[in-house]
C-alpha cells in the first residue's frame, strides 16, 4: 500500500508533515509505504532532522506549492507541478492508494474532482467527518463542508453513500442513518429537511432511523448522520472546539480528547473514484500521524469501490 | 412588575414550576410578583407543599392545559381557557409584564403572534438563545428555532433586532454582530449566507464584524450571532449537550456549567410587542427559578419597546 501525503500543505508544513510521517512509518507494517510529495531537498533535510533511516518513506519531487489563500481551480491549472497536482496525478495513475493533504481544502476538493472524478451517479461528493460516540467508536457525519446548499436528493444520496462508507469502515452490517434536524417528528425542520426525511424514509437501501438533533451527536443514535455542508460544518467545528474549551480549563478526559481534531487527524472525501483525506490547515505532527493511520483503514475498507458498485 | 408563568407547561409541571417560583420569590424584591397560571387547586396544594407563606405569588385559574404534543394553532383556538391562552391574554392586557412557559413551544410562539403580535415591520420574530462566553457574560444567538428557513433579509433583520436586544440587555453601546458561516471570507457559505453577509455589511445601523464559524461560539468574537433557526437550533442544542457530557464524565467546571440549559433557564421570543420567554420542556425547578431572574432583566431592559421604536 502507498499512502501519499502532500508534504507542503498546511500551516506547519513541511516540518509537521515530515515529523508526522516519520512517526507513523515506525508503526506501520513493512509493506505500507508513505510517499511524501513536495520539494525534495527540503523533505530530505527534514527526514534527516527527524533521523529517519528506514525504507518505508519515499519522496516524489514537486517544484510548486499551492498556497492556502489561492483560488483552487486557478491554482491547479497554473501549477501543474504543485504537490497537490502531482499527488492527484499519482492517485489517478494508481501509483498511490490514497492521497492526503492538509493544504488548501478547496484545491484538494477540486483536485479530486478533476483527476479521479466523481463516481458516475454521484450528484455531489461530500466530506465525511468522524464524530466520537459516548459508548465508543465513531459515527460518520456528511457533509461537513463541501456543499453549503444541498437539495433533498443530495441529502438522500448522502444517506446511501454514508451508509456504505460506515459499513465498510466499521464493519457494521446495517448502519443506522439519521437526518440532522430540529425536532424528532418528521414534519419538523426546513423545507429541504422535511423533503429529505421522506426520501430517506422511502429509500429501501438504507436503515433510516429518523431525525436527530444537535444535542444527540455523541449519543449513539446513528452510525451515519446526514446533513448539509453548512449545518454539518458548523456542528463539527463546534464539537471540535469543545476539546479546546476543556484543554483551556485544564480538563483531561478520554472522551473529550476524542473531539480533538488531532485524534482522527483528517476527513474523507467520498463519492469520488479513489481515496482522499483532507486535514486541518493547523495540522500538527500528531494529527498527520493519526491521519495516516486512518488513511490505511480507508484503503483497506474499499469503500469507494463499494460505493461505485452500488451506484452502477 | 408582574412575571407570569404557565404553571401547567413542561414535563415536570406543575410541580417543578411551583417549586422554582417559590424559590425565585424568596430572592425577589417585594415589588416583583410572580403570577402562576393554571389549575388553582393544584397550584395551591403545591404552594402548601413547598411551604409558601409570602404574598409575592399570585394564582390565576386556568381550567385547560395545552399538552406537549398538540397542534399549536388548533390547541389555542380549541382551548381558550388554557394556561397559555390566559397567560397571553393577561400579557396583551398589560396585566403581566412578561409571560414565560416551559410547555408546548409552538403554542407559546403562536400564542405570542396571535395575542401581542409581531412588531410592525418585523418580517419574522425570532427566538434568542444566550451563549456563554469564555471571557464571561453571554452572547445572544438568533434564531435558535422559530424559523427553519430564513431569507437573507430576515437574517439582516435578526442582526438589527439582536443588536438592540443585546444593547438593552447587556448595556453594550455598540454590540458586535457576526454571521454564522462556514468560513471567514465573505464569499464563503450558502447562497443565503453570502447574500445575508452583504446586507449585514451594508447595514449602517449595526456594527457588523463579519462571519464567524461554529468553533468560535464561545470565543467572544461577537455579542450577537446571526443565524437561521435550523443551524442555530442544532448548534445551541449541541452546546447544551457539552454540559451533559461533562456531567456524565464527572467533570465540574464553572464555564461548562454555564452551558447547562438550567443556567439561564429560558430563551426570549423577540420581534413581538411584549416580553415572552420560553423554556425547555424538561425544565427543572432550578431552570424555572433562573428563568424568572432573566425574565426580570428582560422586563427591565425594555428591549421590545426599543425594537419597536427602531422599526417605526
XYZ file of C-alpha atoms in Angstrom:
624
model
C 0.000 0.000 0.000
C 1.163 3.505 -0.818
C -0.137 6.418 1.233
C 0.627 9.724 -0.471
C 0.963 12.900 1.562
C 1.214 16.482 0.374
C 4.392 17.448 2.256
C 3.908 21.142 1.521
C 0.277 21.620 2.616
C -0.686 23.075 5.974
C 0.248 25.943 8.268
C 3.125 23.973 9.786
C 4.255 22.272 6.588
C 6.606 20.838 5.667
C 8.046 20.341 9.167
C 4.950 18.940 10.917
C 4.115 16.743 7.918
C 7.530 15.106 7.828
C 7.614 14.633 11.588
C 4.154 13.041 11.484
C 5.118 10.779 8.596
C 8.318 9.638 10.321
C 6.392 8.802 13.483
C 3.718 6.951 11.514
C 6.265 4.973 9.493
C 7.799 3.451 12.611
C 4.449 1.860 13.459
C 3.332 0.639 10.051
C 3.947 -2.879 8.725
C 6.791 -3.020 6.179
C 4.510 -3.329 3.138
C 2.918 0.053 3.781
C 4.806 2.949 2.261
C 4.415 6.655 2.766
C 5.034 8.813 -0.276
C 5.912 12.398 0.577
C 5.245 14.792 -2.277
C 6.960 18.180 -2.345
C 10.322 19.897 -2.589
C 12.785 17.040 -2.475
C 15.723 18.837 -0.843
C 13.520 20.345 1.859
C 11.899 16.979 2.593
C 15.221 15.164 2.680
C 16.679 17.720 5.074
C 13.706 17.203 7.373
C 13.906 13.415 7.141
C 17.470 13.850 8.332
C 16.379 16.229 11.088
C 13.912 13.610 12.330
C 16.588 10.991 11.997
C 14.723 8.818 9.529
C 16.769 5.785 8.457
C 14.118 3.383 7.159
C 12.918 2.487 3.689
C 9.166 2.928 4.034
C 9.182 6.626 3.216
C 9.625 7.635 -0.411
C 9.913 11.145 -1.770
C 8.413 12.421 -5.020
C 9.622 15.822 -6.073
C 7.138 18.633 -6.733
C 8.532 22.000 -7.723
C 5.498 24.147 -6.915
C 3.222 24.737 -3.929
C -0.458 25.752 -3.864
C -0.716 28.375 -1.134
C -3.589 28.441 1.396
C -5.200 31.606 0.039
C -5.088 30.713 -3.662
C -8.173 30.176 -5.813
C -8.442 26.366 -6.109
C -9.225 25.988 -9.808
C -6.816 28.717 -10.919
C -4.014 27.435 -8.716
C -4.309 23.871 -10.000
C -4.334 24.882 -13.673
C -1.469 27.342 -13.223
C 0.615 24.969 -11.100
C 0.695 21.540 -12.733
C 3.906 20.802 -10.819
C 2.463 21.565 -7.427
C 2.461 18.873 -4.763
C -1.369 18.702 -4.904
C -1.446 18.360 -8.719
C 1.243 15.676 -8.680
C -0.377 13.848 -5.763
C -3.661 13.552 -7.635
C -1.880 12.520 -10.838
C -0.204 9.674 -8.939
C -3.531 8.722 -7.341
C -5.251 8.660 -10.726
C -2.428 6.503 -12.147
C -2.860 4.059 -9.230
C 0.670 4.772 -8.062
C -0.920 5.814 -4.779
C -3.734 4.081 -2.896
C -4.760 7.260 -1.123
C -3.770 10.917 -1.262
C -3.881 13.041 1.902
C -3.254 16.728 2.402
C -3.561 19.490 4.983
C -3.229 22.317 2.479
C -5.794 24.402 0.596
C -9.043 22.420 1.153
C -10.680 23.832 -1.959
C -7.715 22.757 -4.080
C -7.810 19.267 -2.563
C -11.511 19.044 -3.381
C -11.195 20.427 -6.905
C -8.090 18.301 -7.463
C -10.090 15.172 -6.633
C -12.954 16.167 -8.941
C -10.595 16.986 -11.838
C -8.381 13.916 -11.543
C -10.098 10.803 -10.186
C -13.503 12.443 -10.724
C -16.872 11.872 -9.090
C -18.274 8.362 -9.298
C -20.917 8.081 -12.020
C -24.306 8.724 -10.497
C -22.979 10.817 -7.622
C -24.740 14.171 -7.531
C -22.232 15.749 -5.140
C -19.193 14.227 -3.439
C -19.102 15.002 0.263
C -16.647 15.414 3.107
C -17.152 12.872 5.864
C -16.251 13.767 9.433
C -15.774 11.264 12.246
C -17.841 12.038 15.340
C -16.815 10.256 18.559
C -19.622 8.440 20.348
C -20.020 8.157 24.121
C -20.312 4.400 24.027
C -17.110 4.137 21.977
C -16.253 4.308 18.296
C -17.361 6.939 15.829
C -20.343 7.924 13.763
C -19.751 9.452 10.349
C -21.309 12.796 9.519
C -21.703 14.071 5.973
C -21.429 16.598 4.535
C -19.187 18.682 6.774
C -18.345 21.423 4.343
C -18.124 20.639 0.645
C -21.717 21.561 -0.196
C -23.214 24.521 1.656
C -26.502 24.151 -0.216
C -27.970 20.681 -0.628
C -31.164 19.615 -2.357
C -33.213 16.831 -0.749
C -31.972 14.298 -3.332
C -28.387 15.148 -2.409
C -29.104 14.512 1.267
C -30.794 11.243 0.361
C -27.702 10.179 -1.562
C -25.503 11.157 1.389
C -27.546 8.634 3.351
C -26.792 5.928 0.797
C -23.074 6.577 0.341
C -22.540 7.347 4.027
C -24.171 4.035 4.845
C -21.794 2.110 2.554
C -18.845 4.072 3.912
C -19.789 3.217 7.516
C -20.432 -0.405 6.559
C -17.005 -0.791 5.013
C -15.077 1.315 7.529
C -16.584 -0.008 10.728
C -17.802 -3.435 9.580
C -21.388 -2.629 10.526
C -23.888 -4.727 8.638
C -26.803 -2.334 8.701
C -25.681 1.162 9.687
C -28.338 3.363 11.233
C -28.835 6.530 9.197
C -30.280 9.649 10.833
C -31.112 13.079 9.462
C -29.874 16.089 11.425
C -32.958 18.180 12.103
C -34.509 20.468 14.690
C -37.058 18.078 16.091
C -37.773 14.380 16.116
C -41.138 14.475 14.345
C -40.971 14.027 10.589
C -42.848 17.222 9.783
C -40.194 19.268 11.622
C -37.447 21.344 10.057
C -36.601 23.320 6.961
C -38.325 22.674 3.649
C -35.259 20.756 2.480
C -35.021 18.684 5.673
C -38.709 17.766 5.507
C -38.387 16.611 1.911
C -35.137 14.764 2.639
C -36.803 12.974 5.553
C -39.418 11.500 3.211
C -36.824 10.436 0.630
C -34.634 8.797 3.266
C -37.646 7.079 4.813
C -38.724 5.647 1.475
C -35.228 4.525 0.469
C -35.103 0.758 0.923
C -31.309 0.571 0.601
C -30.685 2.175 3.964
C -31.755 1.693 7.553
C -33.222 5.119 8.273
C -33.906 5.760 11.949
C -35.429 9.227 11.627
C -34.372 12.698 12.724
C -31.789 13.507 15.324
C -30.982 16.840 16.954
C -27.769 18.752 17.620
C -27.776 17.573 21.209
C -27.769 13.900 20.156
C -24.489 13.981 18.267
C -22.495 11.896 20.740
C -25.358 9.706 21.901
C -25.011 6.744 19.548
C -28.358 7.392 17.916
C -26.936 6.675 14.474
C -23.882 5.431 12.606
C -24.424 7.903 9.784
C -25.510 11.495 10.354
C -26.867 13.120 7.207
C -26.742 16.894 6.957
C -25.991 19.703 4.525
C -22.433 21.033 4.440
C -23.421 24.284 6.136
C -25.013 22.818 9.248
C -22.529 19.940 9.276
C -19.524 22.224 9.138
C -20.802 24.457 11.929
C -21.664 21.487 14.163
C -18.403 19.674 13.508
C -16.312 22.744 14.303
C -18.328 23.420 17.454
C -17.760 19.829 18.583
C -14.017 20.170 17.966
C -13.977 23.399 19.968
C -15.276 21.548 22.996
C -11.879 19.900 23.258
C -10.241 23.334 23.188
C -12.554 24.568 25.944
C -11.691 21.537 28.074
C -7.973 21.959 27.454
C -8.035 25.661 28.330
C -9.898 24.792 31.516
C -7.302 22.199 32.473
C -9.694 19.292 31.948
C -8.324 15.984 30.685
C -10.893 13.396 29.747
C -10.580 10.414 27.415
C -13.875 11.005 25.666
C -13.472 14.759 25.247
C -9.944 14.118 23.944
C -11.530 12.314 21.008
C -13.143 15.596 19.951
C -9.645 16.969 19.392
C -9.170 17.343 15.638
C -5.801 15.594 16.075
C -7.480 12.413 17.271
C -8.563 11.263 13.800
C -6.467 13.846 12.027
C -8.494 14.066 8.836
C -11.789 13.789 6.977
C -12.530 11.717 3.890
C -13.848 12.971 0.569
C -16.337 10.378 -0.584
C -18.236 9.920 -3.819
C -15.044 10.097 -5.892
C -13.180 7.294 -7.682
C -10.437 6.861 -5.135
C -9.338 7.556 -1.588
C -8.732 11.122 -0.475
C -8.321 12.551 3.004
C -8.052 16.182 3.942
C -6.759 17.607 7.189
C -6.977 20.893 9.072
C -4.631 23.634 7.930
C -3.345 23.805 11.503
C -2.403 20.104 11.497
C 0.312 19.135 13.943
C 2.670 16.190 13.563
C 0.349 14.140 15.796
C -2.627 14.937 13.571
C -0.692 13.886 10.472
C 0.445 10.681 12.130
C -3.137 9.819 13.116
C -4.464 10.703 9.666
C -2.025 8.202 8.174
C -3.443 5.503 10.473
C -6.973 6.311 9.266
C -5.796 6.550 5.678
C -4.637 2.954 5.900
C -8.041 1.909 7.260
C -9.753 3.743 4.442
C -7.679 1.982 1.771
C -8.366 -1.382 3.388
C -12.111 -0.641 3.591
C -12.501 -0.446 -0.227
C -15.400 1.901 0.463
C -15.152 3.820 -2.805
C -15.235 0.599 -4.811
C -18.394 -0.487 -2.997
C -19.985 2.923 -3.490
C -19.255 2.736 -7.223
C -20.730 -0.785 -7.363
C -23.866 0.311 -5.541
C -24.427 3.161 -7.986
C -23.692 1.239 -11.180
C -43.558 44.119 37.953
C -45.612 41.027 37.264
C -43.911 37.931 35.885
C -46.436 35.433 34.561
C -45.631 31.735 34.430
C -47.549 28.918 32.809
C -47.791 26.611 35.818
C -49.003 23.694 33.717
C -46.348 23.713 30.958
C -43.392 21.329 30.934
C -42.609 17.692 31.524
C -42.348 18.209 35.280
C -45.190 20.699 35.612
C -46.816 21.768 37.716
C -44.509 20.553 40.497
C -41.190 21.870 39.166
C -42.785 25.167 38.130
C -44.214 25.860 41.552
C -41.023 24.845 43.319
C -38.993 27.113 41.030
C -41.387 30.013 41.528
C -41.317 29.627 45.316
C -37.512 29.625 45.297
C -37.387 32.649 42.994
C -39.904 34.592 45.071
C -37.755 34.409 48.174
C -34.996 36.290 46.348
C -37.004 38.926 44.515
C -37.648 42.452 45.847
C -41.173 42.873 47.238
C -42.490 44.851 44.266
C -41.892 41.937 41.891
C -44.772 39.495 41.740
C -44.970 36.074 40.195
C -48.306 35.155 38.659
C -48.839 31.406 38.352
C -51.424 30.486 35.746
C -53.087 27.090 35.835
C -55.369 24.844 37.845
C -55.900 26.781 41.066
C -56.405 23.882 43.457
C -53.378 22.025 42.130
C -51.196 25.130 42.376
C -52.401 25.951 45.872
C -51.710 22.427 47.052
C -48.160 22.705 45.695
C -47.627 26.125 47.239
C -48.528 24.480 50.511
C -46.196 21.547 49.773
C -43.346 23.988 49.242
C -44.383 25.828 52.346
C -45.003 29.152 50.638
C -46.240 31.808 53.069
C -45.466 35.070 51.256
C -47.554 37.477 49.234
C -45.479 37.797 46.064
C -47.001 34.813 44.351
C -50.456 35.185 42.876
C -52.532 32.493 41.232
C -54.784 32.935 38.187
C -57.033 29.989 37.453
C -56.946 28.311 34.053
C -59.220 25.342 33.519
C -57.489 23.838 30.492
C -53.984 22.713 29.568
C -52.307 22.619 26.161
C -50.477 19.303 26.037
C -46.958 18.952 24.623
C -47.965 17.011 21.517
C -50.914 19.183 20.484
C -51.018 21.183 17.270
C -50.292 24.775 18.380
C -52.894 26.700 16.399
C -55.659 24.122 16.903
C -54.932 23.779 20.608
C -55.066 27.520 21.221
C -58.341 28.005 19.337
C -59.955 24.967 20.970
C -58.707 25.787 24.458
C -59.343 29.474 25.174
C -59.212 28.678 28.892
C -55.804 27.039 28.758
C -52.988 28.456 30.857
C -51.153 29.544 27.691
C -54.207 31.314 26.231
C -54.933 33.075 29.512
C -51.263 33.992 30.010
C -51.118 35.733 26.656
C -54.443 37.435 27.267
C -53.090 38.886 30.519
C -49.864 39.908 28.752
C -51.803 41.640 26.000
C -53.936 43.451 28.585
C -50.739 44.621 30.367
C -51.677 42.732 33.483
C -48.381 40.917 33.061
C -45.013 42.426 32.133
C -43.734 39.143 30.779
C -45.154 35.695 30.145
C -42.942 32.611 30.488
C -43.658 28.978 29.802
C -41.971 25.595 29.526
C -44.876 23.945 27.719
C -45.613 23.383 24.022
C -43.056 25.692 22.309
C -45.123 26.001 19.165
C -48.162 27.066 21.184
C -46.070 29.656 23.063
C -44.840 31.025 19.734
C -48.242 31.042 18.060
C -49.794 32.443 21.237
C -47.398 35.399 21.114
C -48.104 36.040 17.425
C -51.893 35.852 17.911
C -52.077 37.985 21.053
C -49.377 40.655 21.351
C -48.480 40.170 17.672
C -45.295 40.847 15.739
C -43.987 44.405 15.859
C -44.860 46.290 12.690
C -42.028 45.920 10.208
C -40.773 42.649 11.670
C -40.560 40.007 8.951
C -40.178 37.110 11.392
C -39.955 37.126 15.183
C -37.085 35.008 16.447
C -36.048 33.001 19.472
C -32.918 34.340 21.128
C -30.593 31.984 22.962
C -27.922 33.040 25.437
C -24.483 31.620 24.644
C -21.910 31.769 27.473
C -18.586 33.340 26.532
C -15.187 32.234 27.823
C -14.268 35.727 28.979
C -17.529 35.999 30.922
C -21.060 37.058 30.108
C -23.159 35.897 27.195
C -23.602 36.496 23.503
C -27.098 36.294 22.058
C -27.760 33.965 19.153
C -30.820 34.266 16.914
C -32.721 32.471 15.596
C -32.455 29.244 17.568
C -35.522 27.528 16.254
C -38.547 29.597 15.272
C -37.651 29.908 11.579
C -36.034 26.900 9.948
C -35.857 28.690 6.602
C -34.665 32.297 6.538
C -34.277 34.645 3.593
C -31.261 36.977 3.586
C -33.463 39.962 4.563
C -34.698 38.035 7.590
C -31.120 37.349 8.698
C -30.288 41.020 8.189
C -33.186 41.988 10.405
C -32.076 39.474 13.034
C -28.832 41.475 13.078
C -30.729 44.690 13.731
C -33.128 43.431 16.398
C -30.483 41.217 18.002
C -28.241 44.241 18.261
C -30.903 46.276 20.049
C -31.694 43.345 22.299
C -28.025 42.950 23.287
C -27.693 46.708 23.756
C -30.622 46.845 26.136
C -29.968 43.567 27.943
C -26.227 43.881 28.477
C -25.800 47.658 28.282
C -23.380 47.406 25.381
C -23.241 50.565 23.353
C -22.245 49.062 20.020
C -22.782 45.319 20.012
C -20.646 43.363 17.565
C -22.829 41.420 15.137
C -21.435 38.326 13.378
C -22.946 35.965 10.842
C -22.615 32.228 11.498
C -20.979 30.801 8.408
C -18.558 28.119 7.255
C -15.566 30.325 6.600
C -14.344 33.794 7.427
C -14.142 35.131 3.882
C -17.281 36.933 2.695
C -17.731 34.777 -0.402
C -17.996 31.661 1.762
C -21.143 29.787 2.642
C -24.603 29.003 1.367
C -26.341 31.222 -1.147
C -28.426 32.685 1.666
C -25.420 33.294 3.930
C -23.484 35.013 1.149
C -26.396 37.347 0.413
C -27.001 37.979 4.114
C -23.331 38.851 4.561
C -23.639 41.662 2.032
C -26.852 43.004 3.561
C -25.380 42.964 7.073
C -22.175 44.597 5.844
C -24.099 47.403 4.172
C -26.440 47.982 7.102
C -25.273 51.160 8.838
C -27.408 50.574 11.942
C -25.279 47.728 13.174
C -21.634 47.038 13.889
C -21.072 44.032 11.653
C -17.798 42.216 12.296
C -18.095 39.573 9.570
C -18.502 35.820 9.569
C -17.818 33.516 12.439
C -17.615 29.712 12.493
C -19.106 27.012 14.694
C -15.831 26.705 16.581
C -15.890 30.379 17.584
C -19.129 30.277 19.518
C -17.612 30.744 22.977
C -14.695 32.938 21.895
C -16.164 36.396 22.365
C -15.984 37.195 18.676
C -19.412 38.827 18.763
C -22.217 39.961 21.039
C -24.868 38.961 18.524
C -24.664 35.767 16.475
C -26.972 35.829 13.464
C -28.107 32.509 12.024
C -31.139 30.755 10.609
C -33.303 28.782 13.034
C -32.137 25.451 11.633
C -28.401 25.931 12.116
C -28.976 27.938 15.299
C -31.115 25.250 16.871
C -28.643 22.486 16.063
C -25.677 24.490 17.375
C -27.457 25.626 20.521
C -28.539 22.096 21.409
C -25.047 20.747 20.735
C -23.583 23.409 23.024
C -26.058 22.482 25.762
C -25.117 18.839 25.358
C -21.494 19.645 26.274
C -22.690 20.200 29.807
C -24.349 16.780 29.796
C -21.154 15.160 28.503
C -19.119 16.865 31.228
C -21.595 15.876 33.911
C -21.688 12.246 32.791
C -17.887 12.232 32.831
C -17.818 13.584 36.372
C -16.388 16.937 35.292
C -17.373 20.056 37.183
C -16.276 23.337 35.657
C -17.710 26.822 36.129
C -17.648 27.692 32.445
C -19.052 24.404 31.186
C -21.753 24.666 33.858
C -22.994 27.779 32.062
C -23.797 25.599 29.037
C -26.334 23.789 31.206
C -29.783 24.777 29.967
C -30.729 25.406 33.593
C -28.169 28.176 33.899
C -30.259 30.795 32.073
C -33.380 28.663 32.090
C -35.056 30.131 29.040
C -34.890 31.858 25.679
C -36.634 35.060 24.615
C -39.017 35.493 21.715
C -38.143 38.837 20.172
C -39.776 40.923 17.491
C -43.155 40.799 19.245
C -44.971 43.551 21.153
C -44.106 42.350 24.616
C -41.870 40.122 26.673
C -42.051 36.374 26.253
C -39.682 33.674 27.436
C -39.842 30.003 26.637
C -38.101 27.189 28.464
C -37.172 23.587 27.768
C -39.901 21.014 28.216
C -37.610 19.202 30.648
C -37.277 22.316 32.855
C -36.379 21.616 36.458
C -37.217 23.849 39.405
C -33.734 25.387 39.144
C -34.263 26.210 35.474
C -37.590 27.875 36.263
C -36.061 29.874 39.102
C -33.243 31.090 36.841
C -35.647 31.907 34.026
C -37.567 34.140 36.411
C -34.323 36.013 37.194
C -33.714 36.567 33.469
C -37.360 37.443 32.901
C -36.961 40.293 35.344
C -33.874 41.523 33.448
C -35.773 41.349 30.206
C -38.642 43.439 31.532
C -36.198 45.995 32.895
C -34.305 46.138 29.580
C -37.323 47.490 27.659
C -35.822 45.802 24.620
C -39.100 45.274 22.796
C -40.017 48.941 23.157
C -36.674 49.957 21.665
C -37.047 47.449 18.839
C -40.482 48.862 18.020
C -39.065 52.417 18.102
C -36.209 51.455 15.800
C -38.601 49.951 13.256
C -41.203 52.710 13.317
